[in-house]
Each structure stands twice: as structure tokens, then as C-alpha cells.
mmCIF file of N, CA and C in Angstrom:
data_model
loop_
_atom_site.group_PDB
_atom_site.id
_atom_site.type_symbol
_atom_site.label_atom_id
_atom_site.label_comp_id
_atom_site.label_asym_id
_atom_site.label_seq_id
_atom_site.Cartn_x
_atom_site.Cartn_y
_atom_site.Cartn_z
ATOM 1 N N VAL A 6 1.149 -1.106 0.215
ATOM 2 C CA VAL A 6 0.114 0.125 0.480
ATOM 3 C C VAL A 6 0.888 0.892 0.008
ATOM 4 N N GLN A 7 0.348 2.107 -1.168
ATOM 5 C CA GLN A 7 1.152 3.151 -0.772
ATOM 6 C C GLN A 7 0.392 4.263 -0.338
ATOM 7 N N VAL A 8 0.893 5.304 0.212
ATOM 8 C CA VAL A 8 -0.150 7.040 -0.051
ATOM 9 C C VAL A 8 0.453 7.963 -0.414
ATOM 10 N N LEU A 9 0.438 8.729 -1.202
ATOM 11 C CA LEU A 9 1.023 9.733 -1.524
ATOM 12 C C LEU A 9 0.608 11.033 -1.913
ATOM 13 N N GLU A 10 1.421 11.937 -0.977
ATOM 14 C CA GLU A 10 1.110 13.277 -0.711
ATOM 15 C C GLU A 10 1.493 14.323 -1.986
ATOM 16 N N SER A 11 0.954 15.496 -2.500
ATOM 17 C CA SER A 11 1.868 16.303 -2.878
ATOM 18 C C SER A 11 1.027 17.628 -3.352
ATOM 19 N N GLY A 12 1.300 18.741 -3.583
ATOM 20 C CA GLY A 12 0.991 19.790 -3.351
ATOM 21 C C GLY A 12 1.157 21.046 -2.646
ATOM 22 N N GLY A 13 2.216 20.552 -1.415
ATOM 23 C CA GLY A 13 2.713 21.507 -0.469
ATOM 24 C C GLY A 13 3.606 22.109 -1.148
ATOM 25 N N GLY A 14 4.027 23.416 -0.538
ATOM 26 C CA GLY A 14 4.786 24.642 -0.787
ATOM 27 C C GLY A 14 5.162 25.669 -0.335
ATOM 28 N N LEU A 15 5.488 26.801 -0.579
ATOM 29 C CA LEU A 15 5.687 27.662 0.158
ATOM 30 C C LEU A 15 5.182 28.955 -0.420
ATOM 31 N N VAL A 16 3.931 29.356 0.896
ATOM 32 C CA VAL A 16 3.080 30.501 0.250
ATOM 33 C C VAL A 16 3.097 32.025 0.951
ATOM 34 N N GLN A 17 2.818 32.895 0.854
ATOM 35 C CA GLN A 17 2.728 33.945 1.688
ATOM 36 C C GLN A 17 1.069 33.928 2.723
ATOM 37 N N ALA A 18 1.245 34.457 3.998
ATOM 38 C CA ALA A 18 0.204 34.646 4.467
ATOM 39 C C ALA A 18 -0.870 35.398 3.776
ATOM 40 N N GLY A 19 -2.015 34.068 3.887
ATOM 41 C CA GLY A 19 -3.513 34.879 3.183
ATOM 42 C C GLY A 19 -3.729 33.782 2.001
ATOM 43 N N GLY A 20 -2.723 33.332 1.123
ATOM 44 C CA GLY A 20 -2.272 32.474 0.247
ATOM 45 C C GLY A 20 -3.671 30.844 0.518
ATOM 46 N N SER A 21 -3.265 30.829 -0.646
ATOM 47 C CA SER A 21 -3.985 29.317 -0.822
ATOM 48 C C SER A 21 -2.447 27.994 -1.362
ATOM 49 N N LEU A 22 -3.254 26.830 -1.021
ATOM 50 C CA LEU A 22 -2.598 25.473 -1.294
ATOM 51 C C LEU A 22 -3.676 24.870 -1.383
ATOM 52 N N ARG A 23 -3.484 23.768 -2.391
ATOM 53 C CA ARG A 23 -4.467 22.547 -2.548
ATOM 54 C C ARG A 23 -3.383 21.289 -2.817
ATOM 55 N N LEU A 24 -3.668 20.651 -1.341
ATOM 56 C CA LEU A 24 -2.825 19.236 -1.389
ATOM 57 C C LEU A 24 -3.805 18.657 -1.455
ATOM 58 N N SER A 25 -3.044 17.510 -2.594
ATOM 59 C CA SER A 25 -3.533 16.085 -3.255
ATOM 60 C C SER A 25 -3.143 14.940 -2.617
ATOM 61 N N CYS A 26 -3.777 13.974 -2.884
ATOM 62 C CA CYS A 26 -3.625 12.547 -1.583
ATOM 63 C C CYS A 26 -3.796 11.053 -3.119
ATOM 64 N N THR A 27 -3.145 10.618 -3.536
ATOM 65 C CA THR A 27 -3.582 9.689 -4.135
ATOM 66 C C THR A 27 -2.781 8.021 -3.312
ATOM 67 N N THR A 28 -3.704 7.062 -3.585
ATOM 68 C CA THR A 28 -3.545 5.998 -2.959
ATOM 69 C C THR A 28 -3.130 5.059 -4.296
ATOM 70 N N SER A 29 -2.804 4.145 -3.438
ATOM 71 C CA SER A 29 -2.190 2.739 -4.436
ATOM 72 C C SER A 29 -2.020 1.442 -3.489
ATOM 73 N N GLY A 30 -2.475 0.086 -4.120
ATOM 74 C CA GLY A 30 -2.681 -1.044 -3.169
ATOM 75 C C GLY A 30 -4.007 -1.177 -2.389
ATOM 76 N N LEU A 31 -4.530 -0.294 -2.349
ATOM 77 C CA LEU A 31 -5.681 -0.549 -1.465
ATOM 78 C C LEU A 31 -7.207 -0.091 -2.291
ATOM 79 N N ARG A 32 -8.276 -0.813 -2.077
ATOM 80 C CA ARG A 32 -9.305 0.466 -2.789
ATOM 81 C C ARG A 32 -9.727 1.248 -2.035
ATOM 82 N N PHE A 33 -9.727 2.668 -2.746
ATOM 83 C CA PHE A 33 -10.092 3.902 -2.037
ATOM 84 C C PHE A 33 -11.535 3.506 -1.617
ATOM 85 N N ASP A 34 -12.380 3.144 -2.235
ATOM 86 C CA ASP A 34 -13.713 3.592 -1.653
ATOM 87 C C ASP A 34 -13.758 2.914 -0.345
ATOM 88 N N ASP A 35 -13.184 2.031 0.286
ATOM 89 C CA ASP A 35 -12.953 0.975 0.912
ATOM 90 C C ASP A 35 -12.945 1.863 2.723
ATOM 91 N N TYR A 36 -12.234 3.242 2.255
ATOM 92 C CA TYR A 36 -11.209 3.495 3.179
ATOM 93 C C TYR A 36 -11.849 5.467 3.569
ATOM 94 N N SER A 37 -11.735 5.461 4.832
ATOM 95 C CA SER A 37 -12.084 6.716 5.818
ATOM 96 C C SER A 37 -10.943 7.594 5.189
ATOM 97 N N MET A 38 -10.462 9.046 4.957
ATOM 98 C CA MET A 38 -9.728 9.368 4.615
ATOM 99 C C MET A 38 -9.283 10.845 5.702
ATOM 100 N N GLY A 39 -8.178 11.026 5.994
ATOM 101 C CA GLY A 39 -7.824 11.941 6.920
ATOM 102 C C GLY A 39 -7.156 12.917 6.474
ATOM 103 N N TRP A 40 -6.761 13.865 6.702
ATOM 104 C CA TRP A 40 -5.357 14.804 7.082
ATOM 105 C C TRP A 40 -4.527 15.000 8.664
ATOM 106 N N PHE A 41 -3.847 15.151 8.187
ATOM 107 C CA PHE A 41 -3.358 16.014 9.801
ATOM 108 C C PHE A 41 -2.003 16.254 8.828
ATOM 109 N N ARG A 42 -1.024 16.943 10.318
ATOM 110 C CA ARG A 42 -0.378 17.995 10.314
ATOM 111 C C ARG A 42 0.432 17.650 11.517
ATOM 112 N N GLN A 43 1.784 17.821 11.026
ATOM 113 C CA GLN A 43 3.104 17.938 12.456
ATOM 114 C C GLN A 43 3.746 18.906 12.354
ATOM 115 N N ALA A 44 3.492 19.989 13.581
ATOM 116 C CA ALA A 44 4.448 20.953 13.599
ATOM 117 C C ALA A 44 5.810 20.922 13.828
ATOM 118 N N PRO A 45 6.712 21.670 13.678
ATOM 119 C CA PRO A 45 8.466 21.241 14.765
ATOM 120 C C PRO A 45 7.807 21.321 16.537
ATOM 121 N N GLY A 46 8.299 20.269 17.407
ATOM 122 C CA GLY A 46 8.112 20.597 18.708
ATOM 123 C C GLY A 46 6.613 20.223 18.924
ATOM 124 N N LYS A 47 5.873 19.601 17.771
ATOM 125 C CA LYS A 47 4.375 19.663 18.097
ATOM 126 C C LYS A 47 4.023 18.115 17.899
ATOM 127 N N GLU A 48 2.981 17.855 18.471
ATOM 128 C CA GLU A 48 2.333 16.452 18.071
ATOM 129 C C GLU A 48 1.348 16.392 16.846
ATOM 130 N N ARG A 49 1.227 15.650 16.225
ATOM 131 C CA ARG A 49 0.521 15.378 14.978
ATOM 132 C C ARG A 49 -0.951 15.293 15.372
ATOM 133 N N GLU A 50 -1.778 16.295 14.507
ATOM 134 C CA GLU A 50 -2.950 17.180 14.796
ATOM 135 C C GLU A 50 -4.210 16.480 13.618
ATOM 136 N N ALA A 51 -4.854 15.923 13.907
ATOM 137 C CA ALA A 51 -5.624 15.612 12.724
ATOM 138 C C ALA A 51 -6.781 17.414 12.347
ATOM 139 N N ILE A 52 -6.864 17.231 10.791
ATOM 140 C CA ILE A 52 -7.027 18.509 10.816
ATOM 141 C C ILE A 52 -8.460 18.313 10.054
ATOM 142 N N SER A 53 -8.701 17.561 9.583
ATOM 143 C CA SER A 53 -9.760 17.103 8.941
ATOM 144 C C SER A 53 -9.950 15.890 8.646
ATOM 145 N N SER A 54 -10.875 15.448 8.035
ATOM 146 C CA SER A 54 -11.582 13.857 7.776
ATOM 147 C C SER A 54 -12.702 13.925 6.908
ATOM 148 N N ILE A 55 -12.529 12.645 6.431
ATOM 149 C CA ILE A 55 -14.045 12.458 5.147
ATOM 150 C C ILE A 55 -14.107 11.208 5.414
ATOM 151 N N SER A 56 -15.839 10.864 5.036
ATOM 152 C CA SER A 56 -16.199 9.242 5.360
ATOM 153 C C SER A 56 -15.674 9.166 3.648
ATOM 154 N N ARG A 57 -16.524 7.650 3.926
ATOM 155 C CA ARG A 57 -15.985 6.642 2.770
ATOM 156 C C ARG A 57 -17.083 7.466 1.710
ATOM 157 N N ASP A 58 -17.987 7.757 2.093
ATOM 158 C CA ASP A 58 -19.262 8.271 0.943
ATOM 159 C C ASP A 58 -18.717 9.241 0.759
ATOM 160 N N GLY A 59 -18.251 10.335 1.653
ATOM 161 C CA GLY A 59 -17.637 12.295 1.320
ATOM 162 C C GLY A 59 -19.130 12.865 2.152
ATOM 163 N N ASP A 60 -20.297 12.374 2.345
ATOM 164 C CA ASP A 60 -20.790 12.831 2.885
ATOM 165 C C ASP A 60 -20.800 13.630 4.291
ATOM 166 N N ASN A 61 -19.480 12.988 5.410
ATOM 167 C CA ASN A 61 -19.564 13.399 6.707
ATOM 168 C C ASN A 61 -17.989 13.665 6.254
ATOM 169 N N THR A 62 -17.973 14.880 6.925
ATOM 170 C CA THR A 62 -16.623 15.755 7.798
ATOM 171 C C THR A 62 -16.367 16.359 8.796
ATOM 172 N N TYR A 63 -15.049 16.281 9.218
ATOM 173 C CA TYR A 63 -14.303 16.405 10.002
ATOM 174 C C TYR A 63 -13.550 17.325 9.826
ATOM 175 N N TYR A 64 -13.866 19.250 10.390
ATOM 176 C CA TYR A 64 -12.492 20.092 10.533
ATOM 177 C C TYR A 64 -12.163 20.641 12.086
ATOM 178 N N THR A 65 -11.110 20.465 12.398
ATOM 179 C CA THR A 65 -10.520 20.941 13.657
ATOM 180 C C THR A 65 -10.935 22.234 13.548
ATOM 181 N N ASP A 66 -11.020 23.245 15.113
ATOM 182 C CA ASP A 66 -11.438 24.746 14.704
ATOM 183 C C ASP A 66 -10.589 25.529 13.860
ATOM 184 N N SER A 67 -9.460 25.322 14.306
ATOM 185 C CA SER A 67 -8.898 25.803 13.906
ATOM 186 C C SER A 67 -8.586 26.485 12.641
ATOM 187 N N VAL A 68 -9.197 25.482 11.548
ATOM 188 C CA VAL A 68 -9.307 25.378 10.424
ATOM 189 C C VAL A 68 -10.728 25.692 9.519
ATOM 190 N N LYS A 69 -11.270 25.563 10.411
ATOM 191 C CA LYS A 69 -12.929 25.933 9.738
ATOM 192 C C LYS A 69 -13.249 27.175 9.262
ATOM 193 N N GLY A 70 -13.689 27.112 8.022
ATOM 194 C CA GLY A 70 -14.141 28.125 7.095
ATOM 195 C C GLY A 70 -13.050 28.625 6.287
ATOM 196 N N ARG A 71 -11.856 27.863 6.366
ATOM 197 C CA ARG A 71 -10.858 28.078 5.626
ATOM 198 C C ARG A 71 -10.375 26.628 4.859
ATOM 199 N N PHE A 72 -10.403 25.924 5.222
ATOM 200 C CA PHE A 72 -9.961 24.323 4.561
ATOM 201 C C PHE A 72 -10.955 23.563 4.297
ATOM 202 N N THR A 73 -11.345 22.826 2.924
ATOM 203 C CA THR A 73 -11.949 22.220 2.575
ATOM 204 C C THR A 73 -11.709 20.740 1.970
ATOM 205 N N ILE A 74 -12.596 19.473 2.599
ATOM 206 C CA ILE A 74 -11.668 18.597 2.222
ATOM 207 C C ILE A 74 -12.344 17.662 1.269
ATOM 208 N N ALA A 75 -12.376 17.197 -0.049
ATOM 209 C CA ALA A 75 -13.090 16.308 -0.327
ATOM 210 C C ALA A 75 -12.272 15.399 -1.116
ATOM 211 N N ARG A 76 -13.103 14.541 -1.649
ATOM 212 C CA ARG A 76 -12.714 13.187 -1.890
ATOM 213 C C ARG A 76 -12.756 13.089 -3.750
ATOM 214 N N ASP A 77 -11.946 12.128 -4.532
ATOM 215 C CA ASP A 77 -12.821 12.148 -6.196
ATOM 216 C C ASP A 77 -13.038 10.583 -6.015
ATOM 217 N N SER A 78 -13.035 9.571 -5.877
ATOM 218 C CA SER A 78 -13.510 8.296 -6.252
ATOM 219 C C SER A 78 -13.395 7.707 -7.546
ATOM 220 N N ALA A 79 -13.605 8.572 -8.583
ATOM 221 C CA ALA A 79 -13.381 8.299 -9.679
ATOM 222 C C ALA A 79 -11.793 8.233 -9.990
ATOM 223 N N LYS A 80 -11.578 9.193 -9.475
ATOM 224 C CA LYS A 80 -9.514 9.451 -9.578
ATOM 225 C C LYS A 80 -8.889 8.581 -8.605
ATOM 226 N N GLY A 81 -9.629 8.385 -6.761
ATOM 227 C CA GLY A 81 -9.201 7.724 -6.255
ATOM 228 C C GLY A 81 -8.076 8.981 -5.337
ATOM 229 N N THR A 82 -8.308 9.854 -4.972
ATOM 230 C CA THR A 82 -7.910 10.764 -4.505
ATOM 231 C C THR A 82 -8.417 11.577 -3.576
ATOM 232 N N LEU A 83 -7.817 12.266 -2.967
ATOM 233 C CA LEU A 83 -7.822 13.064 -1.645
ATOM 234 C C LEU A 83 -7.827 14.270 -2.015
ATOM 235 N N TYR A 84 -8.318 15.441 -1.521
ATOM 236 C CA TYR A 84 -8.038 16.509 -1.531
ATOM 237 C C TYR A 84 -7.764 17.759 -0.194
ATOM 238 N N LEU A 85 -7.212 18.525 -0.235
ATOM 239 C CA LEU A 85 -7.965 19.547 1.446
ATOM 240 C C LEU A 85 -7.219 20.992 0.453
ATOM 241 N N GLN A 86 -8.341 21.075 0.056
ATOM 242 C CA GLN A 86 -7.902 23.143 -0.611
ATOM 243 C C GLN A 86 -7.763 24.220 0.487
ATOM 244 N N MET A 87 -6.667 24.808 0.750
ATOM 245 C CA MET A 87 -6.559 25.547 2.194
ATOM 246 C C MET A 87 -6.635 26.972 1.429
ATOM 247 N N ASN A 88 -7.044 27.725 2.155
ATOM 248 C CA ASN A 88 -7.388 28.974 2.070
ATOM 249 C C ASN A 88 -6.964 30.001 3.196
ATOM 250 N N SER A 89 -6.640 31.234 3.182
ATOM 251 C CA SER A 89 -6.614 31.722 3.685
ATOM 252 C C SER A 89 -5.335 31.779 4.880
ATOM 253 N N LEU A 90 -4.446 30.693 4.324
ATOM 254 C CA LEU A 90 -3.402 30.652 4.971
ATOM 255 C C LEU A 90 -2.890 31.384 6.019
ATOM 256 N N LYS A 91 -2.251 30.976 6.959
ATOM 257 C CA LYS A 91 -1.746 31.590 8.004
ATOM 258 C C LYS A 91 -0.538 31.197 8.746
ATOM 259 N N PRO A 92 0.619 31.848 9.196
ATOM 260 C CA PRO A 92 2.180 31.630 9.627
ATOM 261 C C PRO A 92 1.773 30.124 10.145
ATOM 262 N N GLU A 93 0.810 30.074 10.875
ATOM 263 C CA GLU A 93 0.893 29.303 12.114
ATOM 264 C C GLU A 93 0.233 27.503 11.362
ATOM 265 N N ASP A 94 -0.216 27.836 10.064
ATOM 266 C CA ASP A 94 -0.596 26.822 10.073
ATOM 267 C C ASP A 94 0.939 25.553 8.569
ATOM 268 N N THR A 95 1.997 26.343 9.140
ATOM 269 C CA THR A 95 3.347 25.333 8.534
ATOM 270 C C THR A 95 3.155 24.151 9.081
ATOM 271 N N ALA A 96 3.948 23.264 8.523
ATOM 272 C CA ALA A 96 3.585 21.701 9.279
ATOM 273 C C ALA A 96 4.058 20.942 8.175
ATOM 274 N N ILE A 97 4.160 19.533 8.869
ATOM 275 C CA ILE A 97 4.293 18.515 7.234
ATOM 276 C C ILE A 97 2.653 18.188 7.479
ATOM 277 N N TYR A 98 1.930 17.952 6.458
ATOM 278 C CA TYR A 98 0.872 18.013 6.376
ATOM 279 C C TYR A 98 0.952 16.022 5.549
ATOM 280 N N TYR A 99 0.358 15.007 6.436
ATOM 281 C CA TYR A 99 0.318 13.777 6.161
ATOM 282 C C TYR A 99 -0.896 13.279 5.182
ATOM 283 N N CYS A 100 -1.148 12.680 5.184
ATOM 284 C CA CYS A 100 -2.715 11.980 4.526
ATOM 285 C C CYS A 100 -2.392 10.592 4.533
ATOM 286 N N ALA A 101 -3.728 9.840 5.202
ATOM 287 C CA ALA A 101 -3.978 8.746 5.834
ATOM 288 C C ALA A 101 -5.119 8.266 5.213
ATOM 289 N N ALA A 102 -5.261 6.602 5.622
ATOM 290 C CA ALA A 102 -6.632 5.960 5.480
ATOM 291 C C ALA A 102 -6.378 5.091 6.058
ATOM 292 N N HIS A 103 -8.158 5.048 6.497
ATOM 293 C CA HIS A 103 -8.692 4.080 7.666
ATOM 294 C C HIS A 103 -9.306 3.292 6.964
ATOM 295 N N PHE A 104 -9.532 1.664 7.529
ATOM 296 C CA PHE A 104 -10.334 0.877 6.272
ATOM 297 C C PHE A 104 -11.594 1.076 7.513
ATOM 298 N N THR A 105 -12.740 1.133 6.928
ATOM 299 C CA THR A 105 -14.140 0.875 7.235
ATOM 300 C C THR A 105 -14.851 0.232 6.791
ATOM 301 N N THR A 106 -16.173 -0.571 7.548
ATOM 302 C CA THR A 106 -17.269 -0.859 6.900
ATOM 303 C C THR A 106 -18.050 -0.001 6.855
ATOM 304 N N SER A 107 -18.384 0.929 7.563
ATOM 305 C CA SER A 107 -18.852 2.350 7.740
ATOM 306 C C SER A 107 -18.873 3.106 6.455
ATOM 307 N N ARG A 108 -19.298 3.386 6.105
ATOM 308 C CA ARG A 108 -19.620 3.921 5.045
ATOM 309 C C ARG A 108 -19.806 5.994 5.385
ATOM 310 N N GLN A 109 -20.227 6.076 6.530
ATOM 311 C CA GLN A 109 -20.881 7.351 6.787
ATOM 312 C C GLN A 109 -19.645 7.678 8.038
ATOM 313 N N ASN A 110 -19.270 6.749 9.167
ATOM 314 C CA ASN A 110 -18.146 7.366 10.001
ATOM 315 C C ASN A 110 -17.266 8.019 9.292
ATOM 316 N N ILE A 111 -17.014 9.313 10.305
ATOM 317 C CA ILE A 111 -15.066 9.869 10.321
ATOM 318 C C ILE A 111 -14.845 9.864 11.365
ATOM 319 N N TYR A 112 -13.423 9.846 11.224
ATOM 320 C CA TYR A 112 -12.604 9.405 12.239
ATOM 321 C C TYR A 112 -11.753 10.404 12.328
ATOM 322 N N ALA A 113 -11.102 11.409 13.608
ATOM 323 C CA ALA A 113 -10.453 12.214 13.643
ATOM 324 C C ALA A 113 -8.841 11.647 14.896
ATOM 325 N N THR A 114 -8.724 9.944 15.278
ATOM 326 C CA THR A 114 -7.364 10.016 15.917
ATOM 327 C C THR A 114 -6.735 9.070 15.113
ATOM 328 N N PRO A 115 -5.389 9.691 14.848
ATOM 329 C CA PRO A 115 -4.074 9.322 14.198
ATOM 330 C C PRO A 115 -4.078 8.111 14.649
ATOM 331 N N ALA A 116 -4.370 7.392 15.645
ATOM 332 C CA ALA A 116 -3.756 6.106 15.872
ATOM 333 C C ALA A 116 -5.145 4.821 15.089
ATOM 334 N N ALA A 117 -6.312 5.979 14.495
ATOM 335 C CA ALA A 117 -7.358 4.842 13.675
ATOM 336 C C ALA A 117 -6.535 4.413 12.343
ATOM 337 N N PHE A 118 -5.722 5.085 11.963
ATOM 338 C CA PHE A 118 -5.175 5.371 10.339
ATOM 339 C C PHE A 118 -4.213 4.314 10.314
ATOM 340 N N GLU A 119 -4.176 3.477 9.237
ATOM 341 C CA GLU A 119 -3.615 2.285 9.241
ATOM 342 C C GLU A 119 -2.197 2.734 8.326
ATOM 343 N N HIS A 120 -2.728 3.731 6.779
ATOM 344 C CA HIS A 120 -1.581 3.586 6.419
ATOM 345 C C HIS A 120 -1.548 5.376 6.096
ATOM 346 N N TRP A 121 -0.605 5.665 6.202
ATOM 347 C CA TRP A 121 0.104 6.947 5.967
ATOM 348 C C TRP A 121 0.999 7.655 4.619
ATOM 349 N N GLY A 122 1.082 8.612 4.487
ATOM 350 C CA GLY A 122 1.748 8.899 3.299
ATOM 351 C C GLY A 122 3.544 9.531 3.927
ATOM 352 N N GLN A 123 4.251 9.656 3.098
ATOM 353 C CA GLN A 123 5.555 10.527 4.519
ATOM 354 C C GLN A 123 5.061 12.206 4.295
ATOM 355 N N GLY A 124 4.168 12.667 4.203
ATOM 356 C CA GLY A 124 4.276 13.766 3.947
ATOM 357 C C GLY A 124 4.501 15.017 2.824
ATOM 358 N N THR A 125 3.689 16.088 2.997
ATOM 359 C CA THR A 125 4.491 17.175 2.258
ATOM 360 C C THR A 125 4.373 18.615 3.339
ATOM 361 N N GLN A 126 5.682 19.438 3.103
ATOM 362 C CA GLN A 126 5.859 20.499 3.952
ATOM 363 C C GLN A 126 5.080 21.792 2.835
ATOM 364 N N VAL A 127 4.439 22.147 4.052
ATOM 365 C CA VAL A 127 3.529 23.624 3.563
ATOM 366 C C VAL A 127 4.412 24.585 4.512
ATOM 367 N N THR A 128 5.027 25.432 4.198
ATOM 368 C CA THR A 128 5.398 26.747 4.638
ATOM 369 C C THR A 128 4.596 27.797 4.375
ATOM 370 N N VAL A 129 4.028 29.145 5.323
ATOM 371 C CA VAL A 129 3.752 30.132 5.036
ATOM 372 C C VAL A 129 4.401 31.372 5.604
ATOM 373 N N SER A 130 4.656 32.103 4.841
ATOM 374 C CA SER A 130 5.616 33.055 5.085
ATOM 375 C C SER A 130 4.498 34.140 5.679
ATOM 376 N N SER A 131 5.053 35.391 7.124
ATOM 377 C CA SER A 131 4.387 36.543 7.338
ATOM 378 C C SER A 131 4.929 37.238 6.628
#
């Protein structure tokens, strides 16, 4: 199984980035997906997750109204649209997949996710 993030980079405060996550070796539709981030010296935190059917989503408070998670089953790809970026959003962003028989449940605990990407760096300058 491989999970691969892309789309990170350097952006000025107020700017936007869109992260993408592709998977191989698993059936994308069988997995609830999530985005996590880890800043230097901090624990990995869940920032957004989405159910298998895409109808249910979770956002941590700090990104609500700025970030949007979406999944495209036809492309087997997960997205995170990040707008109005702030310097405190600087972190390594990880995509993760959790196998579940529930099409509606969402998950926000890192320990629940079995498959992880290597991460993509997002740096927001002030």
C-alpha cells in the first residue's frame, strides 16, 4: 500500500494551496480518509477527515471556514483546499487511510489510521 501527498510548498500569509493524496494497493472507496499535520515540537494533529461516501466531514476548529476536504472516487484522490493560510499553518501535512465498513463514519484519531504518506511540507510566510 502506498499513500502519496503532493501540493505542498511555500506561500505567503493569506494565500492558498491545494494538497492532493493518491493511494495504490488499496480500494479507495473502502477507506475513510484524513489529513493530519505536525509542526516542529508539536504532536501530530488531525485537521480534517472525510467518510467513505464523502457526505460527512470533520475539521479541527483552527481550520474551519478556511480548509475544505474532498474526495474523488473516480480518481481515487483526496484533496485539501487550504485558503487564507496563516503562518501557524506551517507544518508537514500527512494523508492517511482507515479501512472501515461504515460508509458514514468519520475518524479523527491518528491511531485509527493504518496507512500513511510521507508528508508534504507547507510553509506559510508572514
